[in-house]
Amino acid sequence: MKTFSALGAATLLAGLMASLPALADECRLEEVASLDMTRSDDGLLVPVSIQGTPKMMIIDTGAPLSVVDPQAASDLKLITHDIFQGFMYTSSGQQFTKMAVIHGLDIGQMHASDVRVLVEPSRLSDDNRVAGLLGADFLRHYDIDLDFGANKLNLFSQNHCPGKVIYWTADAVAVVPMNVENSGHITVPATLDGHEFQALFDTGAFGTILSSEAAVNYFGLKPAAADTPQIGATQSGTPFFKHVFKTLGLEGITIANPTVFISEDVAKYAMSQSSHTGSMISSSATSEATSDLTLGMNELRHLHIFVSYKEEKLYITAASSTPPANQPPAAALPSPVSGSP
């Protein structure tokens, strides 16, 4: 940016006018993909093409790496390799042992060749359309626009002016600072009935989840009590409970009467409606990914959320149905996985 000093008014005005087109172009949001988003028991689904075959993949900000369903890997005849180094586990504690190569992956107008992803140890879904999930290794290359009002996932280039991201009409905007861990996990400050947490932002979790320890220590809740009934169990058999709190707050956004699920280990057992989530946790990422509170889709779906990985901020408004003004140009898609996990 130029600095002007000891310049005449006419010279200053001329300089500013000359720079306007460049500044306007620099600040313009560049949309690279806009995808229809479907909410299902399996999570947030978007259409993709894997080696020419139409499929769906789950959008999961809580998963460090992208994965493919084992049945999809077999049906699509993907080349797989054994993993000999590193450790990565699913939310139910199963270890990943194989990696697959996708020769052609198309997401909207973006294309990538020879993409390496982990192979999920067990089926992600009974729905054969679901071929896998897109994790933080893919998502963090873009700014992610989750428009739940219009059911759209919009991907934008990160090359724009800071703060110039709200392209839709909104009465109020909450700007929430977020921390992006090395693993790709996102944590944000949140309050639950006045208690402060660094919460995981996880689109792969169906529910907003509180650890059992925090439920007891901060709120005096006893699992299986009358106001905290057990409503199910994870795939590993860990029970989870439910409680309705008074308020859930995010930097000026207040959600009244949030339903929160209570589980023994939030980071490892982020449950979904089908008692499963795509979110993954590795031995190297466990300490940084652990949180007493996980923000899941049962409450986030009421909002319009712009995730700026580069700025490390969430921009949040009420859900809107306003579509993006510009259409995406063709763009290159970075390989989600590089190197061994």
mmCIF file of N, CA and C in Angstrom, residues 283-329:
data_model
loop_
_atom_site.group_PDB
_atom_site.id
_atom_site.type_symbol
_atom_site.label_atom_id
_atom_site.label_comp_id
_atom_site.label_asym_id
_atom_site.label_seq_id
_atom_site.Cartn_x
_atom_site.Cartn_y
_atom_site.Cartn_z
ATOM 1 N N SER A 283 -2.710 -39.793 16.712
ATOM 2 C CA SER A 283 -1.892 -39.792 17.929
ATOM 3 C C SER A 283 -1.125 -38.484 18.071
ATOM 4 N N SER A 284 -0.749 -37.870 16.946
ATOM 5 C CA SER A 284 0.009 -36.627 17.003
ATOM 6 C C SER A 284 -0.873 -35.416 17.221
ATOM 7 N N ALA A 285 -2.180 -35.560 16.973
ATOM 8 C CA ALA A 285 -3.072 -34.408 17.068
ATOM 9 C C ALA A 285 -3.985 -34.465 18.281
ATOM 10 N N THR A 286 -3.883 -35.530 19.079
ATOM 11 C CA THR A 286 -4.827 -35.706 20.171
ATOM 12 C C THR A 286 -4.824 -34.535 21.143
ATOM 13 N N SER A 287 -3.652 -34.108 21.586
ATOM 14 C CA SER A 287 -3.596 -33.081 22.614
ATOM 15 C C SER A 287 -4.166 -31.761 22.134
ATOM 16 N N GLU A 288 -3.910 -31.391 20.874
ATOM 17 C CA GLU A 288 -4.392 -30.102 20.401
ATOM 18 C C GLU A 288 -5.850 -30.160 19.977
ATOM 19 N N ALA A 289 -6.383 -31.367 19.711
ATOM 20 C CA ALA A 289 -7.756 -31.474 19.225
ATOM 21 C C ALA A 289 -8.760 -31.613 20.364
ATOM 22 N N THR A 290 -8.280 -31.922 21.572
ATOM 23 C CA THR A 290 -9.184 -32.188 22.681
ATOM 24 C C THR A 290 -9.849 -30.904 23.167
ATOM 25 N N SER A 291 -11.166 -30.955 23.349
ATOM 26 C CA SER A 291 -11.911 -29.817 23.874
ATOM 27 C C SER A 291 -13.106 -30.335 24.643
ATOM 28 N N ASP A 292 -13.520 -29.569 25.646
ATOM 29 C CA ASP A 292 -14.690 -29.968 26.417
ATOM 30 C C ASP A 292 -15.994 -29.705 25.671
ATOM 31 N N LEU A 293 -15.949 -28.854 24.642
ATOM 32 C CA LEU A 293 -17.167 -28.489 23.920
ATOM 33 C C LEU A 293 -16.919 -28.570 22.418
ATOM 34 N N THR A 294 -17.814 -29.237 21.713
ATOM 35 C CA THR A 294 -17.772 -29.314 20.258
ATOM 36 C C THR A 294 -19.046 -28.697 19.700
ATOM 37 N N LEU A 295 -18.893 -27.766 18.750
ATOM 38 C CA LEU A 295 -20.048 -27.136 18.105
ATOM 39 C C LEU A 295 -20.424 -27.956 16.883
ATOM 40 N N GLY A 296 -21.610 -28.555 16.932
ATOM 41 C CA GLY A 296 -22.067 -29.427 15.857
ATOM 42 C C GLY A 296 -23.260 -28.871 15.114
ATOM 43 N N MET A 297 -23.771 -29.663 14.190
ATOM 44 C CA MET A 297 -24.704 -29.159 13.203
ATOM 45 C C MET A 297 -26.116 -28.900 13.729
ATOM 46 N N ASN A 298 -26.501 -29.473 14.854
ATOM 47 C CA ASN A 298 -27.877 -29.229 15.320
ATOM 48 C C ASN A 298 -28.118 -27.762 15.638
ATOM 49 N N GLU A 299 -27.070 -27.000 15.996
ATOM 50 C CA GLU A 299 -27.215 -25.571 16.256
ATOM 51 C C GLU A 299 -26.640 -24.724 15.117
ATOM 52 N N LEU A 300 -25.543 -25.162 14.507
ATOM 53 C CA LEU A 300 -24.903 -24.374 13.457
ATOM 54 C C LEU A 300 -25.788 -24.245 12.219
ATOM 55 N N ARG A 301 -26.691 -25.181 11.995
ATOM 56 C CA ARG A 301 -27.511 -25.169 10.774
ATOM 57 C C ARG A 301 -28.463 -23.979 10.704
ATOM 58 N N HIS A 302 -28.634 -23.259 11.803
ATOM 59 C CA HIS A 302 -29.511 -22.077 11.804
ATOM 60 C C HIS A 302 -28.775 -20.812 11.356
ATOM 61 N N LEU A 303 -27.482 -20.942 11.007
ATOM 62 C CA LEU A 303 -26.647 -19.777 10.755
ATOM 63 C C LEU A 303 -26.102 -19.771 9.327
ATOM 64 N N HIS A 304 -25.543 -18.649 8.943
ATOM 65 C CA HIS A 304 -24.760 -18.532 7.708
ATOM 66 C C HIS A 304 -23.336 -18.239 8.166
ATOM 67 N N ILE A 305 -22.398 -19.127 7.833
ATOM 68 C CA ILE A 305 -21.055 -19.063 8.400
ATOM 69 C C ILE A 305 -20.013 -19.006 7.298
ATOM 70 N N PHE A 306 -19.181 -17.973 7.337
ATOM 71 C CA PHE A 306 -18.061 -17.834 6.412
ATOM 72 C C PHE A 306 -16.789 -18.146 7.192
ATOM 73 N N VAL A 307 -16.105 -19.230 6.813
ATOM 74 C CA VAL A 307 -14.898 -19.676 7.505
ATOM 75 C C VAL A 307 -13.684 -19.163 6.747
ATOM 76 N N SER A 308 -13.000 -18.175 7.308
ATOM 77 C CA SER A 308 -11.805 -17.628 6.669
ATOM 78 C C SER A 308 -10.577 -18.246 7.319
ATOM 79 N N TYR A 309 -10.046 -19.298 6.684
ATOM 80 C CA TYR A 309 -8.866 -19.962 7.225
ATOM 81 C C TYR A 309 -7.665 -19.018 7.263
ATOM 82 N N LYS A 310 -7.503 -18.177 6.235
ATOM 83 C CA LYS A 310 -6.347 -17.291 6.171
ATOM 84 C C LYS A 310 -6.400 -16.226 7.269
ATOM 85 N N GLU A 311 -7.582 -15.624 7.477
ATOM 86 C CA GLU A 311 -7.728 -14.601 8.512
ATOM 87 C C GLU A 311 -7.860 -15.208 9.904
ATOM 88 N N GLU A 312 -8.180 -16.499 9.964
ATOM 89 C CA GLU A 312 -8.491 -17.198 11.213
ATOM 90 C C GLU A 312 -9.662 -16.506 11.921
ATOM 91 N N LYS A 313 -10.750 -16.366 11.173
ATOM 92 C CA LYS A 313 -11.976 -15.778 11.712
ATOM 93 C C LYS A 313 -13.191 -16.474 11.125
ATOM 94 N N LEU A 314 -14.245 -16.565 11.949
ATOM 95 C CA LEU A 314 -15.565 -16.963 11.472
ATOM 96 C C LEU A 314 -16.420 -15.709 11.371
ATOM 97 N N TYR A 315 -17.096 -15.537 10.247
ATOM 98 C CA TYR A 315 -18.066 -14.466 10.079
ATOM 99 C C TYR A 315 -19.443 -15.119 10.093
ATOM 100 N N ILE A 316 -20.284 -14.723 11.063
ATOM 101 C CA ILE A 316 -21.546 -15.430 11.288
ATOM 102 C C ILE A 316 -22.712 -14.455 11.244
ATOM 103 N N THR A 317 -23.755 -14.834 10.496
ATOM 104 C CA THR A 317 -25.020 -14.095 10.496
ATOM 105 C C THR A 317 -26.150 -15.101 10.591
ATOM 106 N N ALA A 318 -27.366 -14.583 10.660
ATOM 107 C CA ALA A 318 -28.526 -15.469 10.541
ATOM 108 C C ALA A 318 -28.516 -16.077 9.146
ATOM 109 N N ALA A 319 -29.119 -17.248 8.983
ATOM 110 C CA ALA A 319 -29.148 -17.935 7.694
ATOM 111 C C ALA A 319 -29.786 -17.052 6.633
ATOM 112 N N SER A 320 -29.194 -17.083 5.436
ATOM 113 C CA SER A 320 -29.673 -16.271 4.324
ATOM 114 C C SER A 320 -29.800 -17.141 3.094
ATOM 115 N N SER A 321 -30.695 -16.760 2.184
ATOM 116 C CA SER A 321 -30.862 -17.516 0.949
ATOM 117 C C SER A 321 -30.324 -16.753 -0.252
ATOM 118 N N THR A 322 -29.569 -15.657 -0.024
ATOM 119 C CA THR A 322 -29.029 -14.864 -1.125
ATOM 120 C C THR A 322 -27.902 -15.616 -1.813
ATOM 121 N N PRO A 323 -27.993 -15.879 -3.122
ATOM 122 C CA PRO A 323 -26.943 -16.616 -3.823
ATOM 123 C C PRO A 323 -25.750 -15.728 -4.123
ATOM 124 N N PRO A 324 -24.558 -16.310 -4.361
ATOM 125 C CA PRO A 324 -23.396 -15.513 -4.734
ATOM 126 C C PRO A 324 -23.647 -14.754 -6.021
ATOM 127 N N ALA A 325 -23.042 -13.560 -6.144
ATOM 128 C CA ALA A 325 -23.288 -12.722 -7.311
ATOM 129 C C ALA A 325 -22.493 -13.175 -8.526
ATOM 130 N N ASN A 326 -21.315 -13.751 -8.323
ATOM 131 C CA ASN A 326 -20.470 -14.121 -9.459
ATOM 132 C C ASN A 326 -20.359 -15.624 -9.589
ATOM 133 N N GLN A 327 -20.070 -16.099 -10.797
ATOM 134 C CA GLN A 327 -19.928 -17.509 -11.052
ATOM 135 C C GLN A 327 -18.451 -17.887 -11.037
ATOM 136 N N PRO A 328 -18.117 -19.095 -10.605
ATOM 137 C CA PRO A 328 -16.712 -19.468 -10.466
ATOM 138 C C PRO A 328 -16.043 -19.759 -11.802
ATOM 139 N N PRO A 329 -14.798 -19.303 -11.986
ATOM 140 C CA PRO A 329 -14.023 -19.712 -13.151
ATOM 141 C C PRO A 329 -13.420 -21.084 -12.916
#
